Short mmCIF file of C-alpha atoms in Angstrom, two decimals:
data_model
loop_
_atom_site.label_atom_id
_atom_site.label_comp_id
_atom_site.label_asym_id
_atom_site.label_seq_id
_atom_site.Cartn_x
_atom_site.Cartn_y
_atom_site.Cartn_z
CA MET A 1 -0.50 0.39 0.40
CA SER A 2 1.63 3.24 -1.13
CA SER A 3 2.42 5.78 1.16
CA ILE A 4 -0.15 9.55 1.53
CA ARG A 5 1.56 12.64 2.37
CA GLN A 6 -1.90 14.74 2.35
CA HIS A 7 -1.85 17.96 2.30
CA PRO A 8 -5.50 20.78 3.83
CA LEU A 9 -6.94 22.58 0.42
CA GLY A 10 -8.15 25.46 2.42
CA GLY A 11 -9.95 28.09 1.13
CA GLY A 12 -7.34 29.11 -1.28
CA GLY A 13 -7.59 26.17 -3.22
CA HIS A 14 -11.21 27.05 -3.67
CA GLN A 15 -10.22 30.63 -5.30
CA LEU A 16 -7.32 29.02 -7.62
CA LEU A 17 -10.66 26.81 -9.13
CA ASP A 18 -12.35 30.28 -9.80
CA TYR A 19 -9.36 31.67 -11.08
CA LEU A 20 -8.77 28.37 -13.03
CA LYS A 21 -12.24 28.82 -15.00
CA ARG A 22 -12.17 32.13 -15.52
CA MET A 23 -9.10 32.34 -16.63
CA GLN A 24 -9.86 29.17 -18.87
CA ALA A 25 -13.54 30.94 -20.10
CA GLU A 26 -11.32 33.86 -21.73
CA ASN A 27 -9.39 31.26 -23.23
CA PRO A 28 -10.32 27.99 -24.40
CA ALA A 29 -7.26 27.14 -24.55
CA PHE A 30 -6.51 27.12 -20.82
CA PHE A 31 -5.95 23.36 -19.93
CA TYR A 32 -6.60 22.81 -16.07
CA ALA A 33 -8.14 19.15 -14.62
CA VAL A 34 -9.42 18.21 -10.82
CA GLN A 35 -8.71 14.70 -9.40
CA ASN A 36 -11.61 13.43 -7.60
CA ASP A 37 -11.34 12.02 -4.30
CA ASN A 38 -10.53 8.77 -4.85
CA ASP A 39 -7.76 6.72 -3.25
CA HIS A 40 -7.51 10.18 -0.90
CA SER A 41 -6.30 12.77 -3.46
CA ALA A 42 -9.06 14.88 -3.18
CA GLY A 43 -8.36 18.14 -4.74
CA ASN A 44 -5.16 17.28 -7.07
CA ILE A 45 -5.17 20.44 -9.79
CA PHE A 46 -2.99 21.25 -12.67
CA TRP A 47 -3.23 24.05 -14.95
CA ALA A 48 -0.68 25.00 -18.23
CA ASP A 49 -2.35 28.27 -19.89
CA ALA A 50 -2.02 28.68 -23.98
CA THR A 51 2.08 29.98 -24.12
CA SER A 52 3.00 27.16 -21.71
CA ARG A 53 1.18 24.68 -24.11
CA VAL A 54 2.99 26.48 -26.71
CA ASN A 55 6.26 25.84 -24.64
CA TYR A 56 6.45 22.55 -24.60
CA SER A 57 5.53 21.91 -28.40
CA ASN A 58 8.65 23.59 -28.41
CA PHE A 59 10.64 22.33 -26.17
CA GLY A 60 8.93 19.99 -24.29
CA ASP A 61 11.74 17.36 -25.54
CA ALA A 62 13.20 18.16 -21.03
CA ILE A 63 11.38 18.57 -18.51
CA ILE A 64 12.24 19.05 -15.57
CA LEU A 65 9.01 18.84 -12.61
CA ASP A 66 10.01 20.31 -9.67
CA THR A 67 8.91 20.00 -6.07
CA THR A 68 10.82 21.43 -4.20
CA TYR A 69 7.84 24.49 -2.77
CA LYS A 70 6.34 21.34 -0.34
CA THR A 71 9.24 20.18 1.26
CA ASN A 72 11.96 21.05 3.75
CA ARG A 73 10.84 25.26 4.37
CA TYR A 74 8.72 25.21 1.89
CA ARG A 75 5.03 24.32 2.86
CA MET A 76 2.89 24.62 -0.40
CA PRO A 77 2.34 21.63 -2.48
CA PHE A 78 3.35 23.54 -5.43
CA ALA A 79 4.59 21.97 -7.76
CA SER A 80 5.46 22.92 -11.63
CA PHE A 81 6.76 21.57 -14.67
CA THR A 82 9.69 23.61 -16.88
CA GLY A 83 12.81 22.89 -19.44
CA PHE A 84 14.84 25.44 -20.99
CA ASN A 85 14.06 27.66 -24.10
CA HIS A 86 16.49 28.55 -27.37
CA HIS A 87 17.75 31.07 -25.52
CA GLY A 88 18.96 28.96 -22.72
CA LEU A 89 15.88 31.03 -19.70
CA PRO A 90 12.91 28.53 -18.30
CA VAL A 91 10.91 28.11 -19.75
CA LEU A 92 6.78 27.16 -18.34
CA PHE A 93 4.74 23.98 -19.54
CA GLY A 94 2.41 24.11 -16.14
CA CYS A 95 1.81 23.44 -12.83
CA ALA A 96 0.55 21.36 -10.02
CA LEU A 97 -0.41 21.73 -5.92
CA ILE A 98 -0.82 17.95 -4.99
CA LEU A 99 -2.73 18.06 -1.98
CA ASN A 100 -2.62 14.57 -1.44
CA GLU A 101 0.87 12.63 -1.90
CA ALA A 102 0.16 9.23 -3.08
CA GLU A 103 1.06 6.90 -6.28
CA SER A 104 -2.08 7.42 -7.82
CA SER A 105 -1.51 11.62 -7.51
CA TYR A 106 1.28 11.24 -9.51
CA ILE A 107 -0.03 8.93 -12.12
CA TRP A 108 -2.93 10.96 -12.76
CA LEU A 109 -0.80 14.16 -12.12
CA PHE A 110 1.16 12.55 -15.03
CA ARG A 111 -1.84 11.61 -17.30
CA THR A 112 -2.79 14.72 -17.18
CA PHE A 113 0.15 16.26 -18.28
CA LEU A 114 0.11 14.00 -21.12
CA GLN A 115 -2.92 15.43 -22.20
CA ALA A 116 -2.89 19.09 -21.88
CA MET A 117 0.64 17.77 -24.36
CA SER A 118 -1.99 16.47 -26.89
CA GLY A 119 0.59 13.46 -26.17
CA HIS A 120 3.71 13.69 -26.57
CA TYR A 121 5.99 11.87 -24.54
CA PRO A 122 9.28 14.08 -23.47
CA VAL A 123 13.15 12.99 -24.26
CA SER A 124 13.55 13.14 -20.72
CA ILE A 125 12.20 14.01 -17.16
CA THR A 126 14.52 15.28 -14.40
CA THR A 127 12.64 15.23 -11.03
CA ASP A 128 13.90 15.65 -7.25
CA PHE A 129 13.97 12.32 -5.08
CA ASP A 130 10.98 10.64 -4.53
CA PRO A 131 10.34 7.07 -4.48
CA LEU A 132 6.68 7.99 -5.84
CA ILE A 133 7.32 10.17 -8.41
CA GLN A 134 9.68 7.06 -10.00
CA VAL A 135 7.11 4.25 -10.00
CA ALA A 136 4.50 7.01 -11.76
CA VAL A 137 6.95 8.18 -14.16
CA ALA A 138 7.83 4.51 -14.96
CA GLN A 139 4.60 3.64 -15.09
CA VAL A 140 3.14 6.18 -17.31
CA LEU A 141 5.83 7.84 -19.55
CA PRO A 142 7.80 4.77 -20.19
CA PRO A 143 9.99 5.67 -23.02
CA THR A 144 10.85 8.69 -21.72
CA ARG A 145 14.96 8.37 -20.05
CA HIS A 146 14.34 9.18 -16.11
CA ARG A 147 17.13 11.46 -13.89
CA VAL A 148 16.79 12.68 -10.41
CA SER A 149 18.76 15.98 -9.26
CA THR A 150 22.22 15.37 -7.49
CA GLY A 151 20.36 18.28 -5.79
CA SER A 152 17.71 16.76 -4.13
CA ILE A 153 20.01 13.38 -3.91
CA PHE A 154 23.02 15.40 -1.74
CA ARG A 155 19.87 16.99 0.95
CA GLU A 156 18.39 13.04 1.45
CA THR A 157 22.09 11.79 1.85
CA ARG A 158 22.94 14.43 4.40
CA GLU A 159 19.64 13.94 6.10
CA ARG A 160 19.80 10.16 6.35
CA LEU A 161 24.03 10.35 7.71
CA ALA A 162 23.86 13.43 9.56
CA HIS A 163 25.87 10.72 12.55
CA LEU A 164 28.48 10.86 10.33
CA TRP A 165 28.89 14.50 9.85
CA PRO A 166 30.67 15.33 13.16
CA SER A 167 33.24 12.76 13.33
CA ASN A 168 33.53 13.17 9.89
CA PRO A 169 32.84 16.95 8.75
CA ASP A 170 34.32 16.04 4.52
CA PHE A 171 32.04 13.01 3.56
CA GLU A 172 30.42 15.58 2.27
CA THR A 173 33.20 17.33 0.28
CA ASP A 174 34.80 14.11 -0.95
CA PHE A 175 30.88 12.02 -1.82
CA ARG A 176 30.38 15.41 -4.14
CA LYS A 177 33.18 14.94 -5.67
CA CYS A 178 33.41 11.91 -6.50
CA VAL A 179 29.62 12.55 -8.39
CA ASN A 180 30.66 15.14 -9.78
CA GLU A 181 34.01 14.99 -10.96
CA SER A 182 33.58 12.30 -12.37
CA GLU A 183 34.30 12.55 -15.78
CA THR A 184 33.67 8.50 -16.79
CA ILE A 185 32.09 5.62 -15.58
CA ASP A 186 35.85 4.30 -14.56
CA GLU A 187 36.93 6.81 -12.85
CA PHE A 188 32.78 7.02 -10.84
CA GLU A 189 33.27 2.98 -10.23
CA SER A 190 37.14 3.23 -8.77
CA TYR A 191 36.34 6.26 -6.86
CA TRP A 192 32.96 4.76 -5.29
CA PRO A 193 34.75 2.38 -2.55
CA SER A 194 36.63 4.37 -2.38
CA LEU A 195 35.18 7.25 -0.74
CA LEU A 196 33.19 4.14 1.19
CA GLU A 197 36.20 2.81 2.38
CA LYS A 198 37.10 5.91 3.47
CA TYR A 199 34.61 7.20 6.25
CA CYS A 200 34.09 3.35 6.89
CA VAL A 201 30.44 2.87 5.00
CA MET A 202 30.90 0.14 2.69
CA ASP A 203 27.73 -1.17 4.67
CA ASN A 204 25.45 1.18 4.66
CA GLU A 205 22.13 0.38 3.11
CA TRP A 206 21.59 3.67 2.49
CA LEU A 207 24.30 4.43 0.48
CA GLN A 208 24.35 0.69 -1.21
CA SER A 209 20.30 2.05 -2.32
CA MET A 210 21.80 5.27 -4.42
CA TYR A 211 24.69 3.52 -5.63
CA ASN A 212 22.18 0.30 -7.68
CA ALA A 213 20.79 3.96 -8.97
CA ARG A 214 23.50 5.47 -9.97
CA HIS A 215 22.20 5.58 -13.69
CA HIS A 216 19.70 7.72 -12.42
CA TRP A 217 21.22 10.01 -11.29
CA VAL A 218 25.06 9.91 -11.47
CA PRO A 219 25.69 12.62 -14.11
CA VAL A 220 28.02 10.07 -15.47
CA TYR A 221 25.65 7.81 -16.61
CA LEU A 222 23.35 10.08 -17.58
CA GLN A 223 25.35 11.91 -20.32
CA ASP A 224 24.08 9.47 -23.06
CA THR A 225 20.59 11.54 -23.34
CA PHE A 226 19.29 14.83 -24.35
CA PHE A 227 18.80 17.41 -21.15
CA GLY A 228 18.44 20.50 -22.57
CA GLU A 229 21.19 22.29 -20.80
CA ILE A 230 23.74 23.98 -22.49
CA SER A 231 26.39 22.32 -20.27
CA ILE A 232 27.47 19.28 -19.52
CA MET A 233 28.49 20.45 -16.69
CA ASP A 234 25.47 22.07 -15.08
CA LYS A 235 24.54 19.15 -12.53
CA ASN A 236 21.16 20.08 -11.91
CA GLU A 237 21.63 20.44 -8.30
CA CYS A 238 18.95 23.20 -8.16
CA LEU A 239 15.65 22.92 -9.70
CA ASN A 240 13.56 26.07 -8.74
CA ALA A 241 15.27 28.13 -10.92
CA PHE A 242 11.21 29.65 -12.87
CA PHE A 243 9.74 30.28 -9.52
CA ASP A 244 12.37 31.16 -6.75
CA GLY A 245 12.23 34.15 -5.38
CA TYR A 246 8.20 33.68 -6.24
CA VAL A 247 7.15 30.77 -4.17
CA ASN A 248 8.40 30.95 -0.61
CA ALA A 249 7.89 29.31 2.96
CA SER A 250 5.45 32.57 3.29
CA THR A 251 2.61 32.29 -0.31
CA THR A 252 -0.16 30.48 0.75
CA ILE A 253 -2.47 29.14 -1.66
CA GLN A 254 -4.13 32.34 -1.55
CA LEU A 255 -1.12 34.78 -3.02
CA LEU A 256 0.51 31.68 -5.07
CA VAL A 257 -1.70 32.55 -8.36
CA ARG A 258 -0.47 36.01 -7.77
CA GLN A 259 3.51 35.35 -7.13
CA TYR A 260 2.53 33.11 -10.42
CA GLU A 261 1.67 35.56 -13.33
CA LYS A 262 4.15 37.64 -11.91
CA ALA A 263 7.07 35.17 -12.36
CA VAL A 264 5.53 34.26 -16.01
CA LEU A 265 5.70 38.06 -16.96
CA ALA A 266 8.79 38.72 -15.85
CA TRP A 267 10.46 35.16 -17.75
CA HIS A 268 8.77 36.37 -19.98
CA GLU A 269 10.26 39.88 -20.30
CA ARG A 270 13.71 38.44 -19.75
CA GLU A 271 12.76 36.23 -23.36
CA LEU A 272 12.10 39.34 -25.15
CA LYS A 273 15.07 40.95 -24.16
CA ALA A 274 16.64 38.28 -25.16
CA ASP A 275 15.16 37.80 -28.39
CA TYR A 276 15.80 41.57 -28.44
CA ASP A 277 19.95 41.03 -28.86
CA THR A 278 19.74 38.50 -30.46
CA ILE A 279 18.08 40.16 -33.24
CA ASN A 280 19.95 43.93 -32.94
CA THR A 281 23.21 43.21 -31.78
CA ASN A 282 26.01 41.38 -33.81
CA PRO A 283 28.15 39.26 -31.82
CA LEU A 284 32.35 39.77 -32.19
CA LEU A 285 33.45 36.99 -34.60
CA LYS A 286 37.12 35.79 -33.32
CA THR A 287 38.23 34.62 -36.25
CA PRO A 288 37.63 34.31 -40.56
CA SER A 289 35.83 31.05 -40.11
CA PRO A 290 32.78 30.70 -42.60
CA MET A 291 31.55 27.27 -39.56
CA GLU A 292 31.97 31.03 -37.34
CA LYS A 293 29.67 33.33 -38.78
CA GLN A 294 27.42 30.39 -40.15
CA ALA A 295 26.67 29.53 -35.80
CA ALA A 296 26.48 33.51 -36.05
CA SER A 297 23.50 33.08 -38.66
CA LEU A 298 21.84 30.91 -37.22
CA TYR A 299 22.24 30.63 -33.10
CA THR A 300 20.89 32.40 -30.39
CA ARG A 301 23.36 34.91 -28.95
CA LYS A 302 23.81 32.52 -25.76
CA ILE A 303 24.39 29.83 -27.37
CA PHE A 304 26.09 30.97 -30.07
CA LEU A 305 28.68 32.17 -26.87
CA LYS A 306 28.82 28.35 -26.07
CA PHE A 307 29.51 27.40 -30.03
CA GLN A 308 32.27 29.59 -29.87
CA ASP A 309 33.77 29.23 -26.53
CA GLU A 310 33.70 25.78 -28.25
CA PHE A 311 35.22 26.89 -31.53
CA ILE A 312 38.57 28.77 -30.37
CA GLU A 313 39.21 25.87 -28.10
CA THR A 314 40.04 23.52 -31.22
CA MET A 315 43.11 25.52 -31.02
CA ALA A 316 44.87 24.19 -27.73
CA ASN A 317 43.44 20.95 -28.19
CA PRO A 318 44.16 19.71 -31.71
CA ALA A 319 43.46 16.16 -33.15
CA THR A 320 45.45 12.92 -33.74
CA LYS A 321 44.39 10.78 -35.90
CA ILE A 322 45.05 6.89 -34.29
CA GLU A 323 42.96 4.89 -36.58
CA ASP A 324 41.83 5.11 -40.23
CA SER A 325 39.92 2.05 -42.05
CA GLY A 326 38.26 4.45 -45.30
CA THR A 327 35.28 5.76 -44.53
CA ILE A 328 35.87 5.57 -40.72
CA THR A 329 38.69 7.77 -38.70
CA THR A 330 39.84 7.43 -35.73
CA TYR A 331 41.09 10.95 -33.78
CA ARG A 332 42.81 11.91 -30.47
CA VAL A 333 41.60 14.90 -28.72
CA ALA A 334 43.85 16.45 -26.04
CA LYS A 335 44.86 20.44 -25.15
CA PHE A 336 48.28 20.70 -25.09
CA GLY A 337 50.10 19.25 -22.54
CA GLU A 338 47.56 16.72 -20.80
CA LYS A 339 48.42 13.34 -21.53
CA THR A 340 46.42 11.97 -19.45
CA LYS A 341 42.93 13.13 -19.92
CA SER A 342 41.66 12.61 -23.63
CA GLN A 343 38.79 12.18 -25.84
CA ILE A 344 38.27 9.40 -28.67
CA VAL A 345 36.53 10.97 -32.41
CA THR A 346 35.16 9.20 -34.76
CA PHE A 347 34.35 10.57 -38.22
CA ASN A 348 32.05 9.25 -41.02
CA SER A 349 33.45 11.44 -43.97
CA PHE A 350 30.59 9.99 -46.52
CA GLU A 351 27.99 11.31 -44.10
CA MET A 352 29.86 13.98 -42.86
CA LYS A 353 28.91 12.42 -38.87
CA ALA A 354 31.12 12.68 -36.21
CA SER A 355 30.85 11.51 -32.81
CA CYS A 356 32.88 12.20 -29.30
CA SER A 357 33.04 10.22 -25.66
CA CYS A 358 32.13 13.26 -24.14
CA LEU A 359 28.92 12.49 -25.49
CA MET A 360 27.88 16.70 -24.90
CA PHE A 361 26.12 16.47 -28.58
CA GLU A 362 23.63 14.22 -27.18
CA TYR A 363 23.74 15.70 -23.50
CA SER A 364 23.08 19.28 -24.21
CA GLY A 365 22.56 19.61 -28.41
CA THR A 366 25.48 21.28 -28.39
CA ILE A 367 28.63 20.56 -30.70
CA CYS A 368 32.02 19.99 -28.57
CA ARG A 369 35.92 20.80 -29.34
CA HIS A 370 36.12 17.39 -29.95
CA ILE A 371 34.02 17.19 -32.93
CA LEU A 372 34.96 21.00 -33.81
CA SER A 373 38.74 19.97 -33.76
CA VAL A 374 38.30 17.02 -36.24
CA PHE A 375 35.82 19.36 -38.34
CA ARG A 376 38.97 21.27 -38.78
CA ALA A 377 41.29 18.51 -39.47
CA LYS A 378 38.89 17.42 -41.96
CA ASN A 379 38.80 21.00 -43.18
CA VAL A 380 34.76 20.48 -43.01
CA LEU A 381 33.98 24.53 -43.16
CA ARG A 382 30.30 24.63 -41.89
CA LEU A 383 28.38 23.22 -39.80
CA PRO A 384 26.70 20.11 -41.02
CA SER A 385 23.01 20.69 -40.88
CA GLN A 386 22.38 17.31 -37.98
CA TYR A 387 24.54 19.55 -35.74
CA VAL A 388 22.29 22.13 -35.57
CA LEU A 389 19.63 21.40 -33.83
CA LYS A 390 16.56 23.66 -34.48
CA ARG A 391 15.42 23.91 -31.08
CA TRP A 392 18.64 26.24 -30.09
CA THR A 393 17.90 28.80 -33.23
CA ARG A 394 17.06 31.81 -33.37
CA ASN A 395 13.76 30.36 -35.79
CA ALA A 396 13.56 27.31 -33.01
CA LYS A 397 9.61 28.78 -32.61
CA ALA A 398 8.30 28.27 -35.51
CA GLY A 399 6.60 25.34 -37.34
CA GLY A 400 5.21 22.01 -35.06
CA PHE A 401 7.01 20.03 -32.07
CA SER A 402 10.14 20.15 -31.62
CA ASP A 403 11.88 18.41 -35.21
CA GLU A 404 15.12 17.00 -33.85
CA HIS A 405 13.26 14.72 -31.37
CA ALA A 406 10.48 13.76 -33.65
CA SER A 407 10.85 9.84 -33.71
CA GLU A 408 11.19 10.23 -29.76
CA PHE A 409 7.98 11.58 -28.89
CA PRO A 410 5.10 8.82 -29.20
CA SER A 411 1.68 10.33 -28.70
CA SER A 412 0.09 8.04 -25.75
CA SER A 413 -3.51 8.90 -27.55
CA GLY A 414 -3.65 7.90 -30.88
CA ASP A 415 -5.51 9.26 -34.04
CA SER A 416 -8.45 10.87 -30.47
CA VAL A 417 -10.53 13.38 -31.19
CA THR A 418 -8.52 14.86 -27.61
CA VAL A 419 -5.40 14.84 -28.87
CA ARG A 420 -6.70 16.41 -33.06
CA TYR A 421 -8.31 19.03 -31.28
CA ASN A 422 -5.46 19.41 -28.85
CA ASN A 423 -2.97 19.75 -32.56
CA LEU A 424 -5.00 22.10 -33.35
CA ARG A 425 -5.79 24.17 -31.14
CA GLN A 426 -1.69 24.82 -30.41
CA GLU A 427 -1.51 25.54 -34.61
CA ALA A 428 -4.33 28.01 -34.59
CA ILE A 429 -2.62 29.50 -31.21
CA ARG A 430 0.65 29.68 -32.90
CA TYR A 431 -1.49 31.45 -35.67
CA VAL A 432 -2.50 34.41 -33.57
CA GLU A 433 0.84 35.54 -32.08
CA GLU A 434 2.57 34.80 -36.09
CA GLY A 435 -0.54 37.48 -38.20
CA ALA A 436 -0.71 39.61 -34.55
CA LYS A 437 2.94 40.40 -34.78
CA SER A 438 2.20 43.38 -37.35
CA ILE A 439 -0.87 45.03 -39.11
CA GLN A 440 -0.13 44.35 -42.34
CA ILE A 441 0.46 40.73 -41.98
CA TYR A 442 -2.80 40.48 -39.21
CA HIS A 443 -5.12 41.24 -42.11
CA VAL A 444 -3.66 38.97 -44.10
CA ALA A 445 -3.62 36.35 -41.24
CA MET A 446 -7.55 37.75 -40.87
CA LYS A 447 -7.89 37.37 -45.06
CA ALA A 448 -7.24 33.20 -44.67
CA LEU A 449 -8.78 32.76 -41.82
CA ASN A 450 -12.21 34.10 -43.69
CA GLU A 451 -11.43 31.64 -46.88
CA ALA A 452 -10.44 28.66 -44.19
CA VAL A 453 -13.60 29.08 -41.77
CA LYS A 454 -15.52 29.17 -45.65
CA LYS A 455 -13.82 25.64 -46.12
CA VAL A 456 -14.11 23.58 -43.32
CA ALA A 457 -17.45 25.18 -43.77
CA ALA A 458 -17.81 23.37 -46.90
CA VAL A 459 -15.85 20.31 -45.99
CA LYS A 460 -18.16 19.45 -42.98
CA SER A 461 -21.56 19.87 -45.57
CA GLN A 462 -20.23 17.36 -47.54
CA SER A 463 -19.64 14.81 -45.10
CA ILE A 464 -22.21 15.68 -42.91
CA GLY A 465 -24.60 13.21 -43.62
CA THR A 466 -21.68 10.02 -44.07
CA ALA A 467 -20.59 10.78 -40.43
CA GLY A 468 -22.75 9.27 -38.80
CA GLY A 469 -23.65 11.22 -36.42
CA ASP A 470 -19.72 10.29 -34.59
CA THR A 471 -18.98 11.90 -31.02
CA VAL A 472 -16.91 11.28 -28.45
CA SER A 473 -17.14 9.74 -24.53
CA ASN A 474 -14.67 11.02 -22.06
CA GLY A 475 -12.98 8.01 -20.74
CA GLU A 476 -11.11 9.10 -17.59
CA ARG A 477 -14.59 11.09 -17.12
CA ASP A 478 -14.66 9.92 -13.19
CA GLU A 479 -10.64 10.78 -12.43
CA LEU A 480 -10.21 14.13 -14.12
CA ILE A 481 -12.66 16.34 -14.64
CA ALA A 482 -10.65 19.06 -17.37
CA ALA A 483 -11.24 22.66 -18.97
CA ASP A 484 -10.95 20.84 -22.07
CA GLU A 485 -14.87 18.82 -21.85
CA ASP A 486 -16.10 21.19 -24.84
CA VAL A 487 -13.78 19.11 -27.05
CA HIS A 488 -15.83 16.03 -27.33
CA SER A 489 -18.52 18.70 -29.51
CA TYR A 490 -17.24 20.53 -32.42
CA GLN A 491 -19.85 18.59 -34.88
CA SER A 492 -20.96 20.96 -36.70
CA ALA A 493 -20.22 23.17 -39.20
CA GLU A 494 -21.85 26.62 -37.14
CA GLU A 495 -20.02 25.29 -34.01
CA LYS A 496 -16.69 25.63 -36.04
CA GLN A 497 -17.99 28.64 -36.73
CA LYS A 498 -18.10 30.22 -33.72
CA LYS A 499 -14.52 28.09 -32.80
CA ILE A 500 -13.48 30.52 -35.66
CA ARG A 501 -15.16 33.51 -34.33
CA GLU A 502 -13.45 33.32 -31.11
CA LEU A 503 -9.99 32.91 -32.18
CA THR A 504 -10.61 35.50 -34.12
CA ALA A 505 -11.43 37.46 -31.17
CA GLU A 506 -8.09 35.90 -29.57
CA LEU A 507 -6.30 37.03 -32.45
CA GLU A 508 -7.53 41.42 -32.50
CA THR A 509 -6.70 40.57 -27.92
CA THR A 510 -3.41 39.58 -28.31
CA ASN A 511 -3.22 42.66 -31.39
CA GLN A 512 -3.81 44.87 -28.75
CA ARG A 513 -1.54 43.63 -26.44
CA CYS A 514 1.22 43.44 -29.21
CA GLU A 515 0.70 47.14 -29.14
CA VAL A 516 1.37 48.11 -25.58
CA TYR A 517 4.65 45.26 -26.28
CA ARG A 518 5.69 47.01 -28.91
CA ALA A 519 5.53 50.67 -27.61
CA ASN A 520 6.78 49.61 -23.80
CA LEU A 521 9.70 48.08 -25.59
CA LEU A 522 9.83 51.35 -27.95
CA ALA A 523 10.43 53.21 -24.93
CA VAL A 524 12.87 51.48 -23.10
CA LEU A 525 14.70 51.96 -27.21
CA ARG A 526 14.47 55.99 -26.49
CA ASP A 527 15.45 55.96 -22.99
CA MET A 528 18.77 53.97 -24.54
CA GLU A 529 19.18 55.71 -27.33
CA GLU A 530 18.59 58.77 -24.67
CA GLN A 531 21.43 57.17 -22.59
CA LYS A 532 23.87 56.58 -25.31
CA MET A 533 24.23 60.45 -26.56
CA ASN A 534 24.87 61.48 -23.24
CA LEU A 535 27.32 59.10 -22.88
CA SER A 536 28.61 60.93 -25.41
CA VAL A 537 28.32 64.53 -25.06
CA LYS A 538 30.43 63.41 -21.76
CA VAL A 539 32.47 62.01 -23.64
CA GLN A 540 33.44 64.61 -26.26
CA ASN A 541 33.76 67.00 -22.79
CA ALA A 542 36.28 64.63 -21.42
CA ARG A 543 38.62 64.92 -24.61
CA LEU A 544 37.93 68.60 -25.05
CA SER A 545 38.97 69.19 -21.52
CA LEU A 546 42.44 66.93 -21.58
CA LYS A 547 42.72 68.60 -24.70
CA GLU A 548 42.59 72.03 -23.06
#
């Protein structure tokens, strides 16, 4: 029987539900769900706004479930699904209140999350240490690689081995070093028994259980899977970056909505600034290489700077050929003066593919200095397309679900009406965002939308006689009270036209919001120009003073 950790809902929960209902009424793409009271799980709530769902379609290949806010000093039973956008910034996919922590609650949560995201599985998920979560992930997300954050492992170890600290103050430092600084599996396997023997904890049950589960949390065992982090050195000890500073020990459920909106707005503004910096500032190129110039034109500014660091390091990390079998060539790449540390790169000249033993590309989606060094040796002047992940480019938000991992995202729901409805809705939201960018695009979008209404009505009138009154029942109605209940009723042309009118109104509203953002951005730019002008005047005055 699974353990149950219960948290009171209180009056604040009803205020939250009222907020979610209002948001869904204002925007049909807003999703929320409430679990029923079976298995002692009354009141568990999940929600994802329209922007979060579009974010997932672009960056949902690697997700993080952060439940930090209900542990230790935090009293909030609050959880968030987040990831990283094309600037490497935290991006939100959805939120939940886990008021009753049971295995069934987390199973429901992951199933509901998948439903909200059109049944697309992530490539990887990172969570805090929790046996209940581990069981739920294995059951609901079988194709997804599950990683437990090292930060939660370190916290749990500190509590479990508290008796060890007074007499062995250096244990934690050595433990962290063993986990974080092992560069190969062999290094970790050699370091671990030495660590246990040094502190006489060879028979400790907790450490033995952690060793048995090492493939889920020790970084060196996870390098072959994409986790969306820019650097393989990001050990992900802290998961709560998105709401850090907004939700804390003093946050009540009544305050949650306000803090939630503040965090969403703050990160949205940071993304706008990153977009502006990428579009309007040219990074300084450090070489005449056409590959560096190509990367600068493709990547967002932050990702390009990461690429540039690796590219420059190729000058200090030469590639030495150690085997040549025709099409496949093997190289050893090492830094000048370092004989013990090196990486092995195999290069297929026919397919223009390279693989490196450091696995940085597999883990982060950014190419490593070792492969770049081999490209340099083979006179490869431009990045092969397979080494430019769309999710890290300026064009990351164009199109649908991340193309690079499309084969790794099976759908949990097949071709159901719910999936078709959610897919169409996400495309409509993206259409709205694009259509509101300028008045010219707005008029083109409206014209296309009106033509689409006529075409949909024509097709519907042709097929209505043979459709047989097809309807879909909500098979999860006993478990789910979802904001998408109306997904079953869009059967007539009249209702489709009504939905399109709603989307048209949403388009106009979004256009107004964009105008506000544009005005605010222009005001910021004017301030920047004034500051630059003032600074220029000061510089000129200073120069005149020096001449005098």
